[in-house]
Short mmCIF file of C-alpha atoms in Angstrom, two decimals:
data_model
loop_
_atom_site.label_atom_id
_atom_site.label_comp_id
_atom_site.label_asym_id
_atom_site.label_seq_id
_atom_site.Cartn_x
_atom_site.Cartn_y
_atom_site.Cartn_z
CA MET A 1 117.32 -22.54 29.07
CA ASN A 2 114.40 -23.64 31.27
CA PRO A 3 112.86 -20.90 33.43
CA ILE A 4 113.42 -20.97 37.18
CA LEU A 5 110.46 -22.58 38.92
CA THR A 6 108.88 -21.03 41.99
CA ILE A 7 108.11 -23.72 44.53
CA LEU A 8 106.11 -23.11 47.68
CA TYR A 9 107.36 -25.33 50.51
CA ILE A 10 104.98 -25.65 53.46
CA GLY A 11 106.59 -27.16 56.54
CA ASN A 12 108.91 -26.86 59.50
CA ASN A 13 112.12 -28.14 57.94
CA PRO A 14 113.31 -25.49 55.45
CA ALA A 15 116.89 -26.70 55.78
CA TYR A 16 115.86 -29.90 53.99
CA PHE A 17 116.18 -28.13 50.62
CA ASP A 18 119.21 -25.94 51.52
CA VAL A 19 121.59 -28.53 50.11
CA VAL A 20 120.17 -28.00 46.64
CA GLU A 21 121.71 -25.40 44.36
CA GLN A 22 119.17 -22.64 43.73
CA ASN A 23 119.80 -22.35 40.00
CA LYS A 24 116.67 -24.16 38.86
CA TRP A 25 114.20 -23.50 41.65
CA THR A 26 113.18 -20.62 43.85
CA ILE A 27 111.84 -22.07 47.11
CA ILE A 28 109.49 -20.01 49.27
CA THR A 29 109.03 -21.43 52.76
CA LEU A 30 105.93 -20.99 54.92
CA ASP A 31 105.33 -22.88 58.15
CA ASN A 32 101.55 -22.88 58.68
CA SER A 33 98.24 -22.94 56.82
CA ALA A 34 97.22 -19.39 57.73
CA LYS A 35 100.31 -17.94 56.04
CA VAL A 36 99.76 -20.22 53.06
CA THR A 37 96.15 -19.18 52.45
CA ASN A 38 97.10 -15.51 52.75
CA TYR A 39 100.02 -15.98 50.32
CA LEU A 40 98.00 -17.86 47.73
CA GLU A 41 95.16 -15.35 47.85
CA ASN A 42 97.38 -12.26 47.50
CA GLN A 43 100.59 -13.28 45.72
CA LYS A 44 101.45 -14.73 42.35
CA LYS A 45 100.67 -18.43 42.10
CA PRO A 46 103.69 -20.76 42.60
CA ASP A 47 104.57 -23.32 39.94
CA ALA A 48 104.33 -26.17 42.45
CA ILE A 49 103.59 -26.88 46.12
CA ILE A 50 105.56 -29.23 48.37
CA CYS A 51 103.87 -29.76 51.74
CA ASP A 52 104.70 -31.63 54.96
CA TYR A 53 101.90 -33.80 56.29
CA ASN A 54 102.35 -32.61 59.89
CA LEU A 55 101.50 -28.91 60.16
CA PRO A 56 100.60 -26.72 63.15
CA GLY A 57 96.86 -26.93 63.77
CA ASN A 58 96.04 -29.30 60.89
CA ASN A 59 97.76 -31.42 58.23
CA GLY A 60 98.80 -31.44 54.60
CA ILE A 61 95.71 -33.38 53.50
CA TYR A 62 93.46 -30.64 54.86
CA LEU A 63 95.47 -28.00 53.04
CA PHE A 64 95.40 -30.04 49.83
CA ASP A 65 91.58 -30.21 49.97
CA TRP A 66 91.39 -26.43 50.39
CA ILE A 67 93.74 -25.83 47.44
CA ARG A 68 91.85 -28.21 45.14
CA SER A 69 88.55 -26.57 46.07
CA ASN A 70 89.88 -23.34 44.57
CA SER A 71 89.58 -23.48 40.79
CA SER A 72 92.38 -20.96 40.28
CA LEU A 73 94.83 -23.22 42.18
CA ASP A 74 93.60 -26.56 40.89
CA THR A 75 96.30 -26.93 38.21
CA ILE A 76 99.25 -26.53 40.60
CA PRO A 77 101.16 -29.82 41.20
CA PHE A 78 101.01 -30.86 44.87
CA ILE A 79 103.55 -33.16 46.54
CA LEU A 80 103.04 -34.48 50.07
CA LEU A 81 105.99 -35.25 52.39
CA SER A 82 106.12 -37.49 55.46
CA LYS A 83 109.01 -38.14 57.83
CA GLU A 84 108.17 -41.84 58.11
CA PHE A 85 106.26 -44.21 55.85
CA ASN A 86 102.65 -44.78 56.87
CA ILE A 87 100.58 -47.16 54.78
CA ASP A 88 97.27 -45.53 55.72
CA LEU A 89 98.58 -42.06 54.82
CA TYR A 90 99.95 -43.42 51.53
CA LYS A 91 96.57 -44.94 50.63
CA LEU A 92 94.77 -41.74 51.57
CA ALA A 93 97.11 -39.67 49.39
CA PHE A 94 96.45 -42.07 46.50
CA GLN A 95 92.67 -41.85 46.99
CA LYS A 96 92.84 -38.04 47.12
CA LYS A 97 94.80 -38.09 43.83
CA ILE A 98 97.71 -36.12 45.28
CA ASP A 99 100.35 -35.81 42.54
CA ASP A 100 103.10 -37.57 44.49
CA PHE A 101 104.09 -38.76 47.95
CA TYR A 102 107.60 -38.97 49.43
CA VAL A 103 109.18 -40.10 52.70
CA THR A 104 111.91 -37.56 53.53
CA SER A 105 113.91 -39.98 55.66
CA VAL A 106 114.71 -42.15 52.64
CA THR A 107 114.47 -39.66 49.73
CA GLU A 108 117.01 -37.13 48.52
CA PRO A 109 115.65 -33.56 48.20
CA LEU A 110 117.07 -33.30 44.68
CA ASP A 111 114.93 -36.25 43.62
CA ILE A 112 111.81 -34.53 44.93
CA LEU A 113 112.67 -31.28 43.12
CA ASN A 114 113.40 -33.09 39.86
CA ARG A 115 110.07 -34.84 40.16
CA THR A 116 108.44 -31.47 40.81
CA SER A 117 109.97 -30.06 37.62
CA PHE A 118 108.67 -33.04 35.68
CA LEU A 119 105.14 -32.53 37.04
CA CYS A 120 105.24 -28.85 36.15
CA ASP A 121 106.20 -29.70 32.56
CA ASN A 122 103.82 -32.62 32.07
CA ARG A 123 100.83 -32.23 34.36
CA LYS A 124 97.81 -31.56 32.19
CA PRO A 125 95.59 -28.67 33.28
CA VAL A 126 92.51 -29.86 35.10
CA ALA A 127 89.29 -28.59 33.63
CA VAL A 128 86.96 -26.64 35.84
CA LYS A 129 85.19 -29.17 37.98
CA GLN A 130 81.51 -29.54 37.33
CA GLU A 131 79.33 -31.75 39.39
CA PHE A 132 78.09 -34.49 37.12
CA LYS A 133 74.51 -35.44 37.65
CA PRO A 134 73.48 -38.46 35.60
CA ILE A 135 70.23 -38.01 33.77
CA LYS A 136 67.70 -40.45 35.14
CA GLU A 137 65.56 -41.63 32.29
CA ALA A 138 62.52 -42.95 34.08
CA TYR A 139 60.78 -45.58 31.99
CA LYS A 140 57.16 -44.70 31.30
CA MET A 141 54.72 -47.35 30.21
CA PRO A 142 52.55 -46.03 27.35
CA LEU A 143 49.24 -44.97 28.92
CA SER A 144 47.13 -46.97 26.48
CA LYS A 145 49.17 -50.10 27.22
CA ARG A 146 48.88 -49.66 31.00
CA ILE A 147 45.11 -49.09 30.88
CA PHE A 148 44.70 -52.15 28.68
CA ASP A 149 46.87 -54.26 31.04
CA ILE A 150 44.82 -53.31 34.09
CA PHE A 151 41.51 -53.92 32.30
CA VAL A 152 42.50 -57.34 30.91
CA ALA A 153 44.26 -58.58 34.06
CA SER A 154 41.46 -57.58 36.42
CA SER A 155 38.76 -58.95 34.06
CA VAL A 156 40.46 -62.32 33.60
CA LEU A 157 41.15 -62.68 37.33
CA LEU A 158 37.52 -61.84 38.13
CA VAL A 159 36.10 -64.32 35.59
CA ALA A 160 38.61 -67.07 36.39
CA SER A 161 38.51 -66.69 40.18
CA PRO A 162 35.96 -69.54 40.84
CA PHE A 163 37.94 -71.95 38.68
CA LEU A 164 41.21 -70.67 40.14
CA LEU A 165 39.93 -71.40 43.66
CA LEU A 166 39.22 -75.01 42.65
CA ILE A 167 42.73 -75.40 41.24
CA ILE A 168 44.24 -73.91 44.40
CA LEU A 169 42.18 -76.35 46.52
CA ALA A 170 43.33 -79.29 44.34
CA ILE A 171 46.98 -78.27 44.71
CA ARG A 172 46.60 -78.01 48.47
CA LEU A 173 44.84 -81.35 48.80
CA GLU A 174 47.40 -83.25 46.70
CA SER A 175 50.47 -81.97 48.53
CA LYS A 176 51.24 -79.78 51.50
CA GLY A 177 52.84 -76.40 51.21
CA LYS A 178 52.10 -73.02 49.66
CA VAL A 179 49.90 -73.11 46.58
CA TYR A 180 51.99 -70.50 44.81
CA TYR A 181 55.63 -70.30 43.78
CA VAL A 182 57.78 -67.16 43.80
CA SER A 183 61.03 -66.69 41.91
CA LYS A 184 63.17 -63.69 41.02
CA ARG A 185 62.90 -62.58 37.41
CA VAL A 186 64.51 -59.74 35.47
CA GLY A 187 62.63 -57.47 33.10
CA ARG A 188 63.26 -53.76 33.24
CA LYS A 189 63.95 -54.45 36.93
CA THR A 190 64.19 -57.46 39.23
CA PHE A 191 60.86 -58.51 40.71
CA ASP A 192 59.01 -61.41 42.37
CA PHE A 193 57.48 -63.60 39.68
CA TYR A 194 54.33 -65.54 40.68
CA LYS A 195 53.20 -68.96 39.49
CA LEU A 196 50.97 -71.70 40.86
CA ARG A 197 53.01 -74.46 42.47
CA SER A 198 53.24 -77.54 40.27
CA MET A 199 55.80 -79.48 42.33
CA ARG A 200 55.74 -81.26 45.65
CA THR A 201 57.37 -79.52 48.56
CA GLY A 202 60.21 -81.40 50.19
CA SER A 203 61.39 -83.16 47.04
CA ASP A 204 64.32 -80.72 46.87
CA GLU A 205 65.82 -82.61 49.80
CA LEU A 206 65.90 -85.74 47.63
CA LEU A 207 67.61 -83.83 44.84
CA LYS A 208 70.17 -82.32 47.25
CA LYS A 209 70.94 -85.83 48.46
CA LEU A 210 71.44 -87.00 44.88
CA ALA A 211 73.64 -83.99 44.17
CA LEU A 212 75.68 -84.76 47.28
CA GLU A 213 76.15 -88.36 46.26
CA LYS A 214 77.04 -87.19 42.78
CA ASN A 215 79.70 -84.82 44.13
CA GLN A 216 81.24 -87.54 46.29
CA TYR A 217 81.28 -89.88 43.31
CA LYS A 218 83.13 -87.28 41.23
CA LYS A 219 85.99 -87.25 43.69
CA GLU A 220 86.58 -90.92 43.07
CA GLU A 221 85.78 -91.31 39.40
CA THR A 222 86.89 -89.52 36.26
CA VAL A 223 84.34 -87.15 34.75
CA SER A 224 82.96 -88.35 31.45
CA ALA A 225 83.62 -85.88 28.65
CA ASN A 226 80.87 -87.37 26.48
CA ASN A 227 77.89 -86.89 28.78
CA PRO A 228 77.10 -83.25 29.69
CA LEU A 229 75.26 -84.47 32.77
CA GLU A 230 78.56 -85.81 34.09
CA THR A 231 80.16 -82.36 33.99
CA PRO A 232 79.71 -80.48 37.29
CA CYS A 233 78.45 -76.92 37.29
CA PRO A 234 81.36 -74.51 37.98
CA ARG A 235 79.12 -72.21 40.04
CA CYS A 236 77.79 -75.04 42.20
CA SER A 237 81.34 -76.32 42.68
CA ASN A 238 82.23 -73.07 44.45
CA LEU A 239 79.37 -73.48 46.93
CA ALA A 240 79.16 -75.61 50.05
CA VAL A 241 78.40 -79.28 49.40
CA GLY A 242 74.67 -79.82 48.96
CA ASN A 243 73.96 -76.27 47.74
CA SER A 244 73.20 -75.24 44.17
CA CYS A 245 73.40 -71.89 42.33
CA SER A 246 69.88 -72.30 40.87
CA PRO A 247 66.93 -74.71 41.21
CA LEU A 248 67.84 -78.35 40.61
CA MET A 249 66.36 -80.51 37.86
CA TYR A 250 66.04 -84.29 37.90
CA ILE A 251 67.14 -86.03 34.70
CA ASP A 252 67.33 -89.82 34.73
CA THR A 253 69.62 -90.57 37.73
CA HIS A 254 71.25 -87.16 37.71
CA ALA A 255 70.59 -83.85 39.42
CA ILE A 256 71.58 -80.77 37.45
CA CYS A 257 70.98 -77.11 38.28
CA ASP A 258 68.79 -75.00 36.01
CA TYR A 259 71.67 -72.64 35.12
CA TRP A 260 74.05 -75.42 34.03
CA TYR A 261 71.30 -77.21 32.13
CA ASN A 262 70.68 -74.12 29.98
CA ILE A 263 74.41 -73.58 29.40
CA GLN A 264 74.84 -77.20 28.30
CA LYS A 265 71.78 -76.92 26.06
CA GLN A 266 73.25 -73.83 24.35
CA GLU A 267 76.58 -75.60 23.83
CA ALA A 268 74.79 -78.61 22.39
CA ALA A 269 72.89 -76.38 19.97
CA LYS A 270 76.14 -74.82 18.74
CA SER A 271 77.66 -78.23 18.06
CA ASN A 272 74.45 -79.63 16.52
CA SER A 273 74.41 -82.37 19.15
CA THR A 274 71.38 -83.61 21.03
CA PHE A 275 70.91 -82.70 24.67
CA VAL A 276 68.76 -84.82 26.93
CA LYS A 277 65.26 -83.67 27.82
CA ILE A 278 63.86 -83.52 31.32
CA VAL A 279 61.74 -86.58 31.95
CA ASP A 280 59.84 -87.97 34.93
CA ASP A 281 60.66 -85.13 37.30
CA PRO A 282 59.56 -86.64 40.65
CA ARG A 283 58.65 -83.21 42.00
CA VAL A 284 55.80 -82.57 39.53
CA THR A 285 52.34 -83.44 40.89
CA LYS A 286 49.36 -84.71 38.88
CA VAL A 287 47.64 -81.35 39.25
CA GLY A 288 50.97 -79.74 38.38
CA LYS A 289 51.15 -81.58 35.05
CA PHE A 290 47.63 -80.43 34.20
CA ILE A 291 48.17 -76.76 35.02
CA ARG A 292 51.51 -76.78 33.20
CA ASN A 293 50.07 -78.28 30.02
CA THR A 294 47.16 -75.82 30.06
CA SER A 295 49.28 -72.81 31.18
CA ILE A 296 46.96 -72.30 34.16
CA ASP A 297 50.03 -72.08 36.38
CA GLU A 298 50.77 -68.77 34.64
CA LEU A 299 47.56 -67.06 35.81
CA PRO A 300 49.11 -65.51 38.97
CA GLN A 301 51.28 -63.44 36.62
CA LEU A 302 48.17 -61.31 36.13
CA ILE A 303 48.89 -60.08 39.67
CA ASN A 304 52.35 -59.06 38.40
CA VAL A 305 50.57 -57.16 35.65
CA LEU A 306 48.34 -55.31 38.12
CA LYS A 307 51.39 -54.44 40.24
CA GLY A 308 53.12 -52.99 37.18
CA ASP A 309 55.95 -55.57 37.18
CA MET A 310 54.78 -57.01 33.85
CA SER A 311 52.52 -56.32 30.91
CA ILE A 312 50.13 -58.58 29.03
CA VAL A 313 52.38 -58.35 25.95
CA GLY A 314 56.16 -58.04 26.17
CA ASN A 315 59.41 -59.97 26.25
CA ARG A 316 59.44 -62.82 28.73
CA PRO A 317 61.24 -61.93 32.00
CA LEU A 318 64.41 -63.94 32.49
CA PRO A 319 65.72 -65.83 35.51
CA VAL A 320 68.51 -63.89 37.18
CA TYR A 321 71.23 -66.31 36.06
CA GLU A 322 70.14 -65.94 32.40
CA ALA A 323 69.98 -62.16 32.62
CA GLU A 324 73.57 -62.14 33.98
CA LEU A 325 74.73 -63.76 30.73
CA ILE A 326 73.28 -60.96 28.60
CA THR A 327 76.03 -58.34 28.47
CA GLY A 328 76.28 -57.30 24.82
CA ASP A 329 74.50 -54.14 23.68
CA GLU A 330 72.86 -55.95 20.79
CA ILE A 331 71.40 -58.62 23.06
CA SER A 332 70.51 -56.41 26.03
CA LYS A 333 68.29 -54.28 23.80
CA ARG A 334 65.45 -56.66 24.68
CA PHE A 335 65.19 -55.02 28.12
CA LEU A 336 63.90 -51.80 26.53
CA ALA A 337 60.52 -53.49 26.34
CA PRO A 338 58.47 -54.31 29.43
CA PRO A 339 58.36 -57.99 30.47
CA GLY A 340 55.16 -59.70 29.39
CA ILE A 341 53.04 -62.83 29.71
CA THR A 342 53.03 -63.38 25.96
CA GLY A 343 55.11 -61.86 23.20
CA LEU A 344 56.35 -62.01 19.67
CA TRP A 345 58.76 -64.92 19.95
CA GLN A 346 56.30 -67.08 21.90
CA VAL A 347 53.73 -66.70 19.14
CA GLU A 348 56.30 -67.37 16.41
CA LEU A 349 57.64 -70.38 18.32
CA ARG A 350 54.21 -71.97 18.55
CA GLY A 351 53.69 -71.32 14.85
CA LYS A 352 56.94 -73.12 14.04
CA GLY A 353 56.10 -76.16 16.11
CA GLY A 354 58.48 -75.29 18.92
CA LYS A 355 61.61 -75.05 16.74
CA MET A 356 63.55 -71.80 17.01
CA SER A 357 67.22 -70.91 17.41
CA GLU A 358 68.50 -68.67 20.19
CA GLU A 359 69.60 -66.13 17.57
CA GLU A 360 66.10 -65.93 16.11
CA ARG A 361 64.54 -65.60 19.55
CA MET A 362 66.87 -62.71 20.40
CA ARG A 363 66.09 -61.07 17.06
CA LEU A 364 62.36 -61.24 17.79
CA ASP A 365 62.86 -59.87 21.31
CA ASN A 366 64.80 -56.95 19.86
CA GLU A 367 62.18 -56.46 17.15
CA TYR A 368 59.48 -55.99 19.78
CA ALA A 369 61.78 -53.75 21.87
CA ASP A 370 62.22 -51.44 18.85
CA GLN A 371 58.74 -50.08 19.60
CA PHE A 372 59.95 -48.53 22.84
CA GLU A 373 62.70 -46.46 21.26
CA GLY A 374 61.20 -43.06 20.69
CA ASP A 375 57.45 -42.97 20.05
CA ASN A 376 57.10 -46.11 17.96
CA TYR A 377 54.75 -47.99 20.29
CA SER A 378 51.67 -49.39 18.58
CA PHE A 379 48.70 -50.46 20.71
CA TRP A 380 47.20 -52.37 17.76
CA TYR A 381 50.41 -54.38 17.35
CA ASP A 382 49.89 -55.71 20.88
CA ILE A 383 46.28 -56.58 20.02
CA LYS A 384 47.45 -58.54 16.96
CA LEU A 385 49.90 -60.53 19.10
CA ILE A 386 47.16 -61.35 21.62
CA LEU A 387 44.85 -62.52 18.81
CA ARG A 388 47.67 -64.70 17.46
CA THR A 389 48.29 -66.09 20.95
CA ILE A 390 44.78 -67.55 21.28
CA PRO A 391 45.08 -70.14 18.45
CA ALA A 392 48.71 -70.73 19.36
CA LEU A 393 47.67 -71.88 22.83
CA LEU A 394 45.52 -74.59 21.25
CA GLN A 395 48.58 -76.16 19.65
CA LYS A 396 50.49 -78.85 21.48
CA GLY A 397 53.89 -77.75 22.63
CA SER A 398 55.72 -76.09 25.39
CA VAL A 399 57.07 -72.57 25.09
#
C-alpha cells in the first residue's frame, strides 16, 4: 500500500480539492506566502506543493523562485495553477522549469493530484546547485615565437618600406581607390586581414550585372547539370538579386562567388573531374599581376603580425565561409596553432609542384598544430620552415 502523501496547497480556493477522497493525500491549505515560508521553515517538508498563481501580495512564480533558492526544498515537486489559460504565464512557467502547469477551469482536481503522485514517485532529486564557471583557457603565444615575429616583421617592413612606397604609388596611379584590401579571416579569432590591392575598384559592379543577368537567365532556361558554373550558389540564391555571399570571381562569361567556387572545386576533386580555372579576371591590374606573382601583395600581413593577429609561421587563416565548413574535431584541430604568413603545407605544396589533396593539407595543418598542445613548441622548427620557404618562393606556382 502506497503511503499517504502530504501536499501543501497554497491558494484561496481550498474547496477545489474537497471533492477528492482523502485516502491517498493529506492536503494542507495556506492562503499567503508569509504563512508558507513560516511553515516550510519550521514544519516537516511536504511531499509536493500545489500553488495558485494569484496570491495576496505576490504570485506563485515569486514563491517558486524562493522555494528553489532553498537547497533543502529544491527536490519538492511544484505545480502551478491558474484560473484561466494565459500563454505568457504558460511560457514563463516552462522557462522556470516548473514541474507542471494546470488551468483549474478545465482540469479535474483528481487529475492534478494523480499527476502530483506521479511526480513524487518519479521526480529525480536535483543535485545541489553549483554555479558553473567555464574555465577560460587564454591562448598564450610562446614568448620566443612572439619576440621573433616582432623582430622579423619590423625589420622586413623597415627594409622594404622604400620599395613598398613605390608599389603603393604604382597601384594608385594605375587605378583609383584604396591601395590596400581588407577582408575578414579566421585564425584563433576573426580579424581584419591586410593585402595590397591587386584589382580595379568598380569592376564589382560589372560582375554584379553579369550575376543579375545570369539569375534572370536561369528563370527561363534549364540549369545544365554538366557545367558546375551553371549551378547557382544556394547561399546567393537566398539573398536579394545582385548580392552575393562572398566575393565574386569572373570565369569565362560567368560570375561565381568565391564560396561556391571552392565547394564546386572540392566536389570535382572527389569525383576526379576537372574544374575550370580562373582566367582573365578583368579586375586584376597590371601591377596587381606583378605583386601577386611575386607575393608582394602579402607584405601588409606583417602589420597583422605586429598587431598579434598572425605569426610569421603558422597555419594560413581561412576566409569566414571556409572556416564555417570546418566543424569536425579532427579538422578543427588546425586552429590550435596561430595563423601565419607561411607554414608547413605551403612549403610542402611548393615542393610538390602545387599538387596536394585537401586531406593531405589538413593533415599537415594538424601536424603543425600538434606543437601547441602542451609544451611541444619548437622555435627551431619554425626556423627550418622559414629556411625552406625561401627556395620555395623561387619556384613557379601559386599557393
